[in-house]
Tab-separated table of C-alpha atoms and ligand atoms in Angstrom:
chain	number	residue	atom	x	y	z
A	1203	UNK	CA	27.739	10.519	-58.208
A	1204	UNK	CA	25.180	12.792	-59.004
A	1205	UNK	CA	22.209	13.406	-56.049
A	1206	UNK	CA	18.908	13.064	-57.047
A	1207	UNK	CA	15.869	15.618	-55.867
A	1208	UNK	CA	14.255	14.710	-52.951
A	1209	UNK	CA	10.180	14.812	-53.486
A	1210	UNK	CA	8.003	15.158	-50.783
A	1211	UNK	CA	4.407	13.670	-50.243
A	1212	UNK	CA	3.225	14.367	-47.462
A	1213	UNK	CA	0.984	11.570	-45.645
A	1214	UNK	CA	-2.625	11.361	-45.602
A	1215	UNK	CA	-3.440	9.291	-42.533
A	1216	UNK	CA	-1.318	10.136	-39.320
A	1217	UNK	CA	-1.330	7.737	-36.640
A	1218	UNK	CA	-1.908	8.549	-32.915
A	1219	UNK	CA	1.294	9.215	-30.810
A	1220	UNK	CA	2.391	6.867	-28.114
A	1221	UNK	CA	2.000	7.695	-24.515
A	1222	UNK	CA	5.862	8.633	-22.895
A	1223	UNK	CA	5.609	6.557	-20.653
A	1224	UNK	CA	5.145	3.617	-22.891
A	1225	UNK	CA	7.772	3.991	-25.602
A	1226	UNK	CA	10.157	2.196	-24.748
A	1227	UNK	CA	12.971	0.917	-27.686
A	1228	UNK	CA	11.482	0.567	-31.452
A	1229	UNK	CA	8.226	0.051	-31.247
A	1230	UNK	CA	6.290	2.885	-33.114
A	1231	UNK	CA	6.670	3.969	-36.127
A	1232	UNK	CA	6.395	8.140	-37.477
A	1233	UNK	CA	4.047	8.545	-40.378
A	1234	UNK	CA	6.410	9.102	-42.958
A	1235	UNK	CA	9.572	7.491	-44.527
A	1236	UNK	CA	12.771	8.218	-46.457
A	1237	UNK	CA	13.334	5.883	-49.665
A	1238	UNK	CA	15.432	6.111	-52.723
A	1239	UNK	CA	16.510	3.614	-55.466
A	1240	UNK	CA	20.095	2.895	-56.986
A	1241	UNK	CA	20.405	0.631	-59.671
A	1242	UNK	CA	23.521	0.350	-62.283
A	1243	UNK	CA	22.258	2.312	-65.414
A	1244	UNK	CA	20.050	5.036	-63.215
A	1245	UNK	CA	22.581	5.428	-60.530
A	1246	UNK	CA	20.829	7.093	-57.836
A	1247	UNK	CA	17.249	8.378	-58.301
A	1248	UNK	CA	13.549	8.196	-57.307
A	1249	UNK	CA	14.201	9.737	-53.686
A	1250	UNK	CA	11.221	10.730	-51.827
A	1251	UNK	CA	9.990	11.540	-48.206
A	1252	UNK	CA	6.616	9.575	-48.123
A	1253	UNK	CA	3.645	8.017	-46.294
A	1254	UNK	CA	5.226	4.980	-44.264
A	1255	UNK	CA	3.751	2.287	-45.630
A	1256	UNK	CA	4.757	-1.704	-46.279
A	1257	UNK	CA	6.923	-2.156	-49.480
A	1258	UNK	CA	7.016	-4.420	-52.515
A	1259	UNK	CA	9.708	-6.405	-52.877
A	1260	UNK	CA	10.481	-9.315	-55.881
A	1261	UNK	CA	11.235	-12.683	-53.760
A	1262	UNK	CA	14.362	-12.983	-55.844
A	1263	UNK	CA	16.012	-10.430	-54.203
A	1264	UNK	CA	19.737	-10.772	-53.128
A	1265	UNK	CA	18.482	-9.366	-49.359
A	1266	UNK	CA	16.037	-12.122	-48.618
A	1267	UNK	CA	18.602	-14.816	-49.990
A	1268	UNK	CA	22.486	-13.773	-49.783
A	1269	UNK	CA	21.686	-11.241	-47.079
A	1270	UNK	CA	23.299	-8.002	-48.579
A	1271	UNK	CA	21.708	-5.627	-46.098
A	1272	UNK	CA	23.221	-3.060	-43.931
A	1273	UNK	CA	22.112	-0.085	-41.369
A	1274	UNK	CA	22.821	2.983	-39.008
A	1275	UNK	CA	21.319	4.025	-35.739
A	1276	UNK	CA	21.082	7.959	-34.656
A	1277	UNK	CA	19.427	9.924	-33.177
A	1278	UNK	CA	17.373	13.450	-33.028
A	1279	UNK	CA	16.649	15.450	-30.153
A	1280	UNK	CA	14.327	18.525	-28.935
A	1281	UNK	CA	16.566	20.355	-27.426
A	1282	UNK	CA	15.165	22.698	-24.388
A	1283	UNK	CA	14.470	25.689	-26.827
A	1284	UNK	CA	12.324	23.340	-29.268
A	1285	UNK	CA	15.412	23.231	-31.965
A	1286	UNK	CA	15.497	19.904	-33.349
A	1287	UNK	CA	19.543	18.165	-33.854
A	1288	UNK	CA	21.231	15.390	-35.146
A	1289	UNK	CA	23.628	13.811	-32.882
A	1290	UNK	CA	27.043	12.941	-35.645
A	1291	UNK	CA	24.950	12.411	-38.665
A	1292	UNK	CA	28.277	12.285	-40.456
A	1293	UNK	CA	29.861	9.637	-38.448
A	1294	UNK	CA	26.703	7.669	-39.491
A	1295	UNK	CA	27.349	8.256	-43.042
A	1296	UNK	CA	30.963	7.830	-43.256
A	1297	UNK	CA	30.535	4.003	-41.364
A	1298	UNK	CA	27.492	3.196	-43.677
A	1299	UNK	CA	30.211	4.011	-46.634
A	1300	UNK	CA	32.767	1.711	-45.280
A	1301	UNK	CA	29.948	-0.802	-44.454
A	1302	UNK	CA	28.641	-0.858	-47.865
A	1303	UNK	CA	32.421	-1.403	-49.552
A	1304	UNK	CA	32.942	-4.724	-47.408
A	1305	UNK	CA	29.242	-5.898	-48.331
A	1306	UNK	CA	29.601	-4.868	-52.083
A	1307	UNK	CA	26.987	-1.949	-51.709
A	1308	UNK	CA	26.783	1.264	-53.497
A	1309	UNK	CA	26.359	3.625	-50.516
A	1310	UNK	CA	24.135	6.976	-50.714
A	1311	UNK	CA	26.166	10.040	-51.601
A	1312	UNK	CA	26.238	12.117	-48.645
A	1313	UNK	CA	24.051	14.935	-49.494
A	1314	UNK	CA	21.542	12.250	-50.277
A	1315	UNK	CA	21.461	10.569	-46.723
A	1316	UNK	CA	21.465	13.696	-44.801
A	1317	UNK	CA	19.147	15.721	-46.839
A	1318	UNK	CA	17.067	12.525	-47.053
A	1319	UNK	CA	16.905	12.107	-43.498
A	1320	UNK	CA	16.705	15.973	-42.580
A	1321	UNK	CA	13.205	16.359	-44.823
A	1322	UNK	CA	12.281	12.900	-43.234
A	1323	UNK	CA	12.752	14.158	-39.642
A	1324	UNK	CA	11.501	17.419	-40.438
A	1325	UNK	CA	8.327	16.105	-41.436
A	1326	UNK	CA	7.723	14.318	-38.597
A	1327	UNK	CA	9.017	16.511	-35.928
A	1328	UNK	CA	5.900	16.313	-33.884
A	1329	UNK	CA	7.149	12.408	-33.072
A	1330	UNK	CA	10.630	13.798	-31.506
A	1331	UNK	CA	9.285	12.913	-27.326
A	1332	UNK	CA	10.269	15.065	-24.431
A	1333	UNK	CA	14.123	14.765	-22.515
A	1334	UNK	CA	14.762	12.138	-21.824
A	1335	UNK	CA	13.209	10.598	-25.197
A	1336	UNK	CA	14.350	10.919	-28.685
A	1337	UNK	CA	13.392	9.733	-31.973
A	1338	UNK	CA	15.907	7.018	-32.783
A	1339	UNK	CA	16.610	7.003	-36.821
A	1340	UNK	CA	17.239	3.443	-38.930
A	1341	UNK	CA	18.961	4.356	-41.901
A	1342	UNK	CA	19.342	0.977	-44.312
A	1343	UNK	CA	20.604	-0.009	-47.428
A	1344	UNK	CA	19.953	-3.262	-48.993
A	1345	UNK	CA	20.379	-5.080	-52.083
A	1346	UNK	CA	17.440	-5.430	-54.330
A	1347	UNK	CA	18.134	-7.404	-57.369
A	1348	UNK	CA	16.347	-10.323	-58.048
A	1349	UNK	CA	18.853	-12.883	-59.211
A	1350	UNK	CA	20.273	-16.066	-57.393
A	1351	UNK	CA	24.175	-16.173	-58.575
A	1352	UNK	CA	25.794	-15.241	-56.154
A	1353	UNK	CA	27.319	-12.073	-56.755
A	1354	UNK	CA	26.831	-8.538	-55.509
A	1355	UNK	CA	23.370	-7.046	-56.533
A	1356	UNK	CA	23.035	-4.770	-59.130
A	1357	UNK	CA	20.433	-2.724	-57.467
A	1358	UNK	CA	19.564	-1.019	-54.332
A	1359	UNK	CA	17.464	0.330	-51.919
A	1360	UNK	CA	18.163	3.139	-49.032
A	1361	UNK	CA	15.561	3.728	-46.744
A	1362	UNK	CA	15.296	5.683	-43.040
A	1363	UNK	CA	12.786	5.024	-40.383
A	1364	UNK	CA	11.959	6.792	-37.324
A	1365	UNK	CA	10.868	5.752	-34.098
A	1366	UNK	CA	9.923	7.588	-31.083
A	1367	UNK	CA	12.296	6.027	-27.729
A	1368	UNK	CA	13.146	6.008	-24.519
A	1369	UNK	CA	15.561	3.614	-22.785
A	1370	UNK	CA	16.953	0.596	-24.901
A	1371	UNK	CA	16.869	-1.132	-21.695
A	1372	UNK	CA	14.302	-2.017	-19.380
A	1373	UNK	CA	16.874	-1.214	-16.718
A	1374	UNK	CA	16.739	2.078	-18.024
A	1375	UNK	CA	19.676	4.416	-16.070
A	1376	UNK	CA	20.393	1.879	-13.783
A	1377	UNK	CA	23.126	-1.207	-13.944
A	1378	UNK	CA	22.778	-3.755	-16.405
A	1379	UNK	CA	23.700	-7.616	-16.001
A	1380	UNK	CA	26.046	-8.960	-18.635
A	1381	UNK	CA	26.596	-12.710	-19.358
A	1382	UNK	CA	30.328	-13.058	-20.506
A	1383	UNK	CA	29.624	-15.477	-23.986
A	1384	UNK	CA	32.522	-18.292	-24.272
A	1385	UNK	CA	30.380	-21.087	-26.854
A	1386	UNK	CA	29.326	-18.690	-29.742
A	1387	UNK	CA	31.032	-15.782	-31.765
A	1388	UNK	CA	30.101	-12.893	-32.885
A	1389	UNK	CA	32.998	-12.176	-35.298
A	1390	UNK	CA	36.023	-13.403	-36.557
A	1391	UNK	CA	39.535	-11.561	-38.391
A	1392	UNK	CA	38.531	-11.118	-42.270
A	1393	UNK	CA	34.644	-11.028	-41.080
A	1394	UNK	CA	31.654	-8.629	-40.693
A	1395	UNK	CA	32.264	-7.410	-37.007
A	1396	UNK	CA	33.703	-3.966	-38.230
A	1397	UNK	CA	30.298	-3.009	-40.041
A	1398	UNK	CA	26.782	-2.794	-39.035
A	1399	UNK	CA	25.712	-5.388	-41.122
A	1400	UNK	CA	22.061	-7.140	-40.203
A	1401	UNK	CA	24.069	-10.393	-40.371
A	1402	UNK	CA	25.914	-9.141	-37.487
A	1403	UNK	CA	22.813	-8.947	-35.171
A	1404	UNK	CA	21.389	-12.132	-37.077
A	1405	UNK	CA	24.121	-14.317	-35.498
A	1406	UNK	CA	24.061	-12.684	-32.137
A	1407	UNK	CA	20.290	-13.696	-31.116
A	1408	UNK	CA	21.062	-17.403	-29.848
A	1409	UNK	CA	23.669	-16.113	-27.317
A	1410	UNK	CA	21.427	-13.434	-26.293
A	1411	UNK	CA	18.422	-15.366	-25.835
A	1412	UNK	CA	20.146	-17.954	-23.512
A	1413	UNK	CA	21.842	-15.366	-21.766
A	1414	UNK	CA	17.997	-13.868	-21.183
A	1415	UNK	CA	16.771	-17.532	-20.056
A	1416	UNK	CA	19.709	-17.198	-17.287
A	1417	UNK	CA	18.318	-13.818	-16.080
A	1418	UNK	CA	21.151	-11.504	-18.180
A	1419	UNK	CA	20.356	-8.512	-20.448
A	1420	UNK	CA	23.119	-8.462	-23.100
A	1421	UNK	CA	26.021	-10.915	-23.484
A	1422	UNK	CA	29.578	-9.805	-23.514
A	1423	UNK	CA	31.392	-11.084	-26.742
A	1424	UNK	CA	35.299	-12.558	-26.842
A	1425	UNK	CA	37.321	-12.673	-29.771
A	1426	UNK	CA	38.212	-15.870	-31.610
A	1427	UNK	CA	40.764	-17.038	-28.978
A	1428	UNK	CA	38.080	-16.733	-25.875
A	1429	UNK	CA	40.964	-14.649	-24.418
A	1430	UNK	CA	39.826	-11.021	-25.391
A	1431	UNK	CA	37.495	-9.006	-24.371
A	1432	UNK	CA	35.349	-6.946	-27.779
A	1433	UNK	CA	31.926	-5.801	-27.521
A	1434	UNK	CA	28.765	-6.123	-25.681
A	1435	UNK	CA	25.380	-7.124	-28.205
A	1436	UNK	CA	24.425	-3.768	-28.572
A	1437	UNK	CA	26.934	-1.615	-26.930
A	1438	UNK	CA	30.546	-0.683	-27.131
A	1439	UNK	CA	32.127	-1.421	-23.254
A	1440	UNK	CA	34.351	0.418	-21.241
A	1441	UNK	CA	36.324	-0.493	-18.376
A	1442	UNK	CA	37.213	2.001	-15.583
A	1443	UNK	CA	40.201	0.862	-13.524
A	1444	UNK	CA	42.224	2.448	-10.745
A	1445	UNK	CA	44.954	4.207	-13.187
A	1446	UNK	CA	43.103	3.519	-16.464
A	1447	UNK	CA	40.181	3.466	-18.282
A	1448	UNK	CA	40.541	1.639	-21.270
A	1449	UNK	CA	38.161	0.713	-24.505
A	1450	UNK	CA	38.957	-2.443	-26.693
A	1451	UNK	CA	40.854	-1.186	-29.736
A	1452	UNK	CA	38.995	-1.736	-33.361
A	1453	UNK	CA	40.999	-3.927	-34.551
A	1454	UNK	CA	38.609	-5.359	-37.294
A	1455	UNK	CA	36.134	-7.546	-35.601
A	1456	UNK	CA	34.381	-4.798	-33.329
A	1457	UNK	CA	32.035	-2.161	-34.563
A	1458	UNK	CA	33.532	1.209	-33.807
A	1459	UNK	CA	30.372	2.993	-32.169
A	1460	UNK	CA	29.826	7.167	-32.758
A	1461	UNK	CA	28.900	6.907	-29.205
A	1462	UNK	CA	32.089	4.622	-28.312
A	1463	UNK	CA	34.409	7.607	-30.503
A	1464	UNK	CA	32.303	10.232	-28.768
A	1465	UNK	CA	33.887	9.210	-25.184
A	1466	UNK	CA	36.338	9.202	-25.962
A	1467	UNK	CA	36.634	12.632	-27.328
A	1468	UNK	CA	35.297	13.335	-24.053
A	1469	UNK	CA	37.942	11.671	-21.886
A	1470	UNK	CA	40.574	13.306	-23.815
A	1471	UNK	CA	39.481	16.822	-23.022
A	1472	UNK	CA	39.043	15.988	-19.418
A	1473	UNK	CA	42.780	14.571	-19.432
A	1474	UNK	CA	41.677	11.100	-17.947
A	1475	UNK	CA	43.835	8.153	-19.029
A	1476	UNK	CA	41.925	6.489	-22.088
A	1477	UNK	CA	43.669	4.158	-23.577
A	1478	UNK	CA	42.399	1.973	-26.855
A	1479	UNK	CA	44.055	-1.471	-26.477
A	1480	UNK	CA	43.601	-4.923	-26.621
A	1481	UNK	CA	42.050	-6.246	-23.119
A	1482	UNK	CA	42.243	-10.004	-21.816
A	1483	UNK	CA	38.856	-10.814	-20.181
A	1484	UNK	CA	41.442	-12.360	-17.418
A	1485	UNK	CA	42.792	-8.681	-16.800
A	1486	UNK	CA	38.691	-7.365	-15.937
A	1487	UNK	CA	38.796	-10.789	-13.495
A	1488	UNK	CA	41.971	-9.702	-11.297
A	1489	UNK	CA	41.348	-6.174	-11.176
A	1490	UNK	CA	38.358	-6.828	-9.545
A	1491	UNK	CA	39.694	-9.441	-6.655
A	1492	UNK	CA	42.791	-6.677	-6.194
A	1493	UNK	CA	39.989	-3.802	-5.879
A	1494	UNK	CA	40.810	-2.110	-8.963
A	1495	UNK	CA	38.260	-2.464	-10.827
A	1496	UNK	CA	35.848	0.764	-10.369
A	1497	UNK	CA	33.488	0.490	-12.880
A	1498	UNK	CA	32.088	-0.600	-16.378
A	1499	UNK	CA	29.883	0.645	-18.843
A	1500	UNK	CA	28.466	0.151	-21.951
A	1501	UNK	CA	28.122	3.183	-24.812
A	1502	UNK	CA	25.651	3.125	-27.621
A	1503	UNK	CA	23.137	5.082	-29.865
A	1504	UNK	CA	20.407	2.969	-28.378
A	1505	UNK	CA	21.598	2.432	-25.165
A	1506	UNK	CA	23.334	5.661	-24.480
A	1507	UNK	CA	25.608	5.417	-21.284
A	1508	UNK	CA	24.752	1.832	-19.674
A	1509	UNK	CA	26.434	0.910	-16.152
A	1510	UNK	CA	27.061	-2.512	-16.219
A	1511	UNK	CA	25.963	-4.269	-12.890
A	1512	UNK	CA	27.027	-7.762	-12.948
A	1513	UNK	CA	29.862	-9.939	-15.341
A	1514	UNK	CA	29.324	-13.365	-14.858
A	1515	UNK	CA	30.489	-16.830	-16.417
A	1516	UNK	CA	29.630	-20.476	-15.666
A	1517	UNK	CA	32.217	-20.020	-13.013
A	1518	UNK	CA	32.742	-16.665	-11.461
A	1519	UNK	CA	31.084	-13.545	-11.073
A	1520	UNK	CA	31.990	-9.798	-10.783
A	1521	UNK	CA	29.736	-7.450	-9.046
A	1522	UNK	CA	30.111	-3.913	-9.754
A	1523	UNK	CA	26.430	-2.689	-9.135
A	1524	UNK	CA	27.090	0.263	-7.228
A	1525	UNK	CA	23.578	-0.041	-5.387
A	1526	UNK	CA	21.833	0.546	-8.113
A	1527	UNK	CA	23.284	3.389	-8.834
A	1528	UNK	CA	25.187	4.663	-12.014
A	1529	UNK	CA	29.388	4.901	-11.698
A	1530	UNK	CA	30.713	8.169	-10.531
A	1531	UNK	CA	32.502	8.175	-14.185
A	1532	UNK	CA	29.674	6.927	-16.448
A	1533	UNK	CA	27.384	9.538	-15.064
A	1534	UNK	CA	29.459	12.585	-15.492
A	1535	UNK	CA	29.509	11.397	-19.114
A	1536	UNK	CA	25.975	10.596	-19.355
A	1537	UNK	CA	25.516	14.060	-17.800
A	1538	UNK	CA	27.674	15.502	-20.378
A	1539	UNK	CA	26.156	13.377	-23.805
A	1540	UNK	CA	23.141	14.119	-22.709
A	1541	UNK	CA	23.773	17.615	-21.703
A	1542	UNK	CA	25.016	18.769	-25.149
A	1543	UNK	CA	22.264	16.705	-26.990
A	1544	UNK	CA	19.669	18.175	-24.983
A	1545	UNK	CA	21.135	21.843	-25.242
A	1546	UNK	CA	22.077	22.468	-21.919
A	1547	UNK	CA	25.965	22.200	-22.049
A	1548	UNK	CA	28.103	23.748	-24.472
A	1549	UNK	CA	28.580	21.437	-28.154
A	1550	UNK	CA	32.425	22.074	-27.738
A	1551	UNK	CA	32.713	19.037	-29.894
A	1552	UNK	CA	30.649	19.944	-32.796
A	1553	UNK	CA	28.928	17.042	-32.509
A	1554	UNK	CA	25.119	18.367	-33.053
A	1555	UNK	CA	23.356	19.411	-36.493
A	1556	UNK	CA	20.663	21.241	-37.158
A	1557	UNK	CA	17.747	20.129	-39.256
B	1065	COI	C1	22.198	1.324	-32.048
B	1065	COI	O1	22.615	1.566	-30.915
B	1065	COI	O2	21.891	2.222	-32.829
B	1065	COI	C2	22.049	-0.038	-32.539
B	1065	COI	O3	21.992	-0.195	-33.716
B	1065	COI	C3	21.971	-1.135	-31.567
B	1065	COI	C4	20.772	-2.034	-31.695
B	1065	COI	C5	19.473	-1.412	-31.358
B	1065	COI	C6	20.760	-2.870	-32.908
């Protein structure tokens, strides 16, 4: 597929930058955006690094009715000596590919995405906050064709946001309180719960809201049998027992995180025992009456490392909040994340690109 130039116009108007201390998760917006166009004949084409600015979009289009719509969140950091990185830009890429096959999407090439989004963040460097912010990037692809059969559309279009952050929660560092969700589902075998689609988060806001009403922050999802433990709303989870720490395996309903794959990577070079395997929700319950449940966190782009405080049902709950205070384990790896995104610890991963 052959990659389109990227033009650049630069902006005209530039907005006024949010206080630190308010940012918070996703709500400002840098003065510029990435867009480009696919569409059958063209292929890929019209790319450009522009003002941000509201688009047009036909009312027949397959997004607004049949929901073909798909994104990625990552991340770019200051690092202490002002050098600007992408945390796994490739990762991002490589799931948005996979995403797009199971939605009937034609994906950006790669050269396209992160040349698109290098220009876009390079533009707007002056948004990228202080440690410990970062400017959280929404890469999305969504179908554009204005025609009601139902049938994949015919046309596309990928565009990348940016957005100055701090904590996802309003917890921030410390323990988070998880309601574990037995009448809804997020996914099911043969579904969507592999990819990041937007129906994914779509059929996720009921639970979460009543979980809210009860005083949780996130809801902890089963799989079809109510037996299994997958994923938390936004997070991938991780359970830290006396001889184990173990990760639910993708098996096709949970979206494999770069943060989640990242851990691990992590936990192998330190030779602790991670193991990727299915995990009965029942398992998480007696560990924690026999003391041997430690700790458990959640990992994701937005969220980073998140200790999980309290797992509760209608009829039992687990406490695990430490005083407040993160896990011995999920802080050394928050240390370490956040040490190599920041520039302070070695990248012995290769996990960081520069602009
Ligand atoms: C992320 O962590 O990047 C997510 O996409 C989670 C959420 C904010 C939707």
């Amino acid at each position: 597929m052959k990659t389109p130039p990227i033009s650049i116009v630069k902006s005209v108007k530039f907005k006024a930058k949010p206080e630190a201390t308010t940012l918070g998760f996703g709500k400002y917006f840098t003065d510029h955006m990435f867009t480009a166009k696919y569409s059958v004949e063209k292929g890929w084409h019209q790319a450009e690094v522009g003002p941000y600015k509201s688009f047009e979009i036909d009312p027949g289009a397959s997004v607004l009715h049949y929901g073909q719509a798909l994104f990625e969140g990552m991340k770019a950091f200051k690092q202490e000596n002002e050098k600007v990185v992408l945390f796994r830009p490739e990762f991002n890429w490589h799931r948005m590919v996979a995403g797009a096959d199971r939605l009937c999407m034609e994906a950006p090439p790669k050269d396209l995405f992160l040349n698109g989004i290098k220009e876009l963040v390079k533009i707007d460097q002056e948004w990228i906050p202080d440690q410990p912010g970062s400017l959280y990037i929404r890469p999305t692809l969504v179908g554009t064709e204005a025609f009601l059969g139902v049938r994949p559309s015919n046309e596309m279009l990928f565009f990348a946001i940016l957005s100055p952050v701090s904590s996802y929660y309003a917890e921030g560092s410390a323990p988070v309180n998880i309601w574990v969700e037995t009448n809804y589902l997020r996914a099911a075998p043969g579904g969507l719960g592999a990819t990041k689609a937007a129906a994914n988060y779509a059929v996720s806001l009921k639970a979460a809201l009543d979980a809210k009403k009860k005083g949780y922050s996130q809801v902890l999802w089963l799989d079809f049998s109510r037996e299994y433990i997958e994923e938390v709303g936004t997070m991938n989870v991780f359970f830290v027992f006396e001889n184990e720490i173990v990760t639910p395996s993708l098996d096709g309903t949970i979206l494999g995180g770069g943060v989640r794959h990242s851990v691990i990577q992590l936990l192998k070079l330190w030779n602790l025992p991670i193991s990727e395997r299915k995990l009965k929700l029942s398992e998480v319950l007696e560990a924690s009456k026999n003391g041997k449940l430690k700790e458990a966190f959640g990992t994701g782009t937005a969220a980073v490392i998140s200790p999980i405080g309290e797992l509760a049902t209608e009829s039992w709950k687990i406490n695990l909040t430490n005083n407040g205070q993160q896990g011995e384990l999920s802080k050394k790896i928050y240390d370490e994340l956040t040490g190599v995104q920041y520039g302070r610890r070695e990248d012995k991963l290769g996990w960081l690109q520069p602009l």
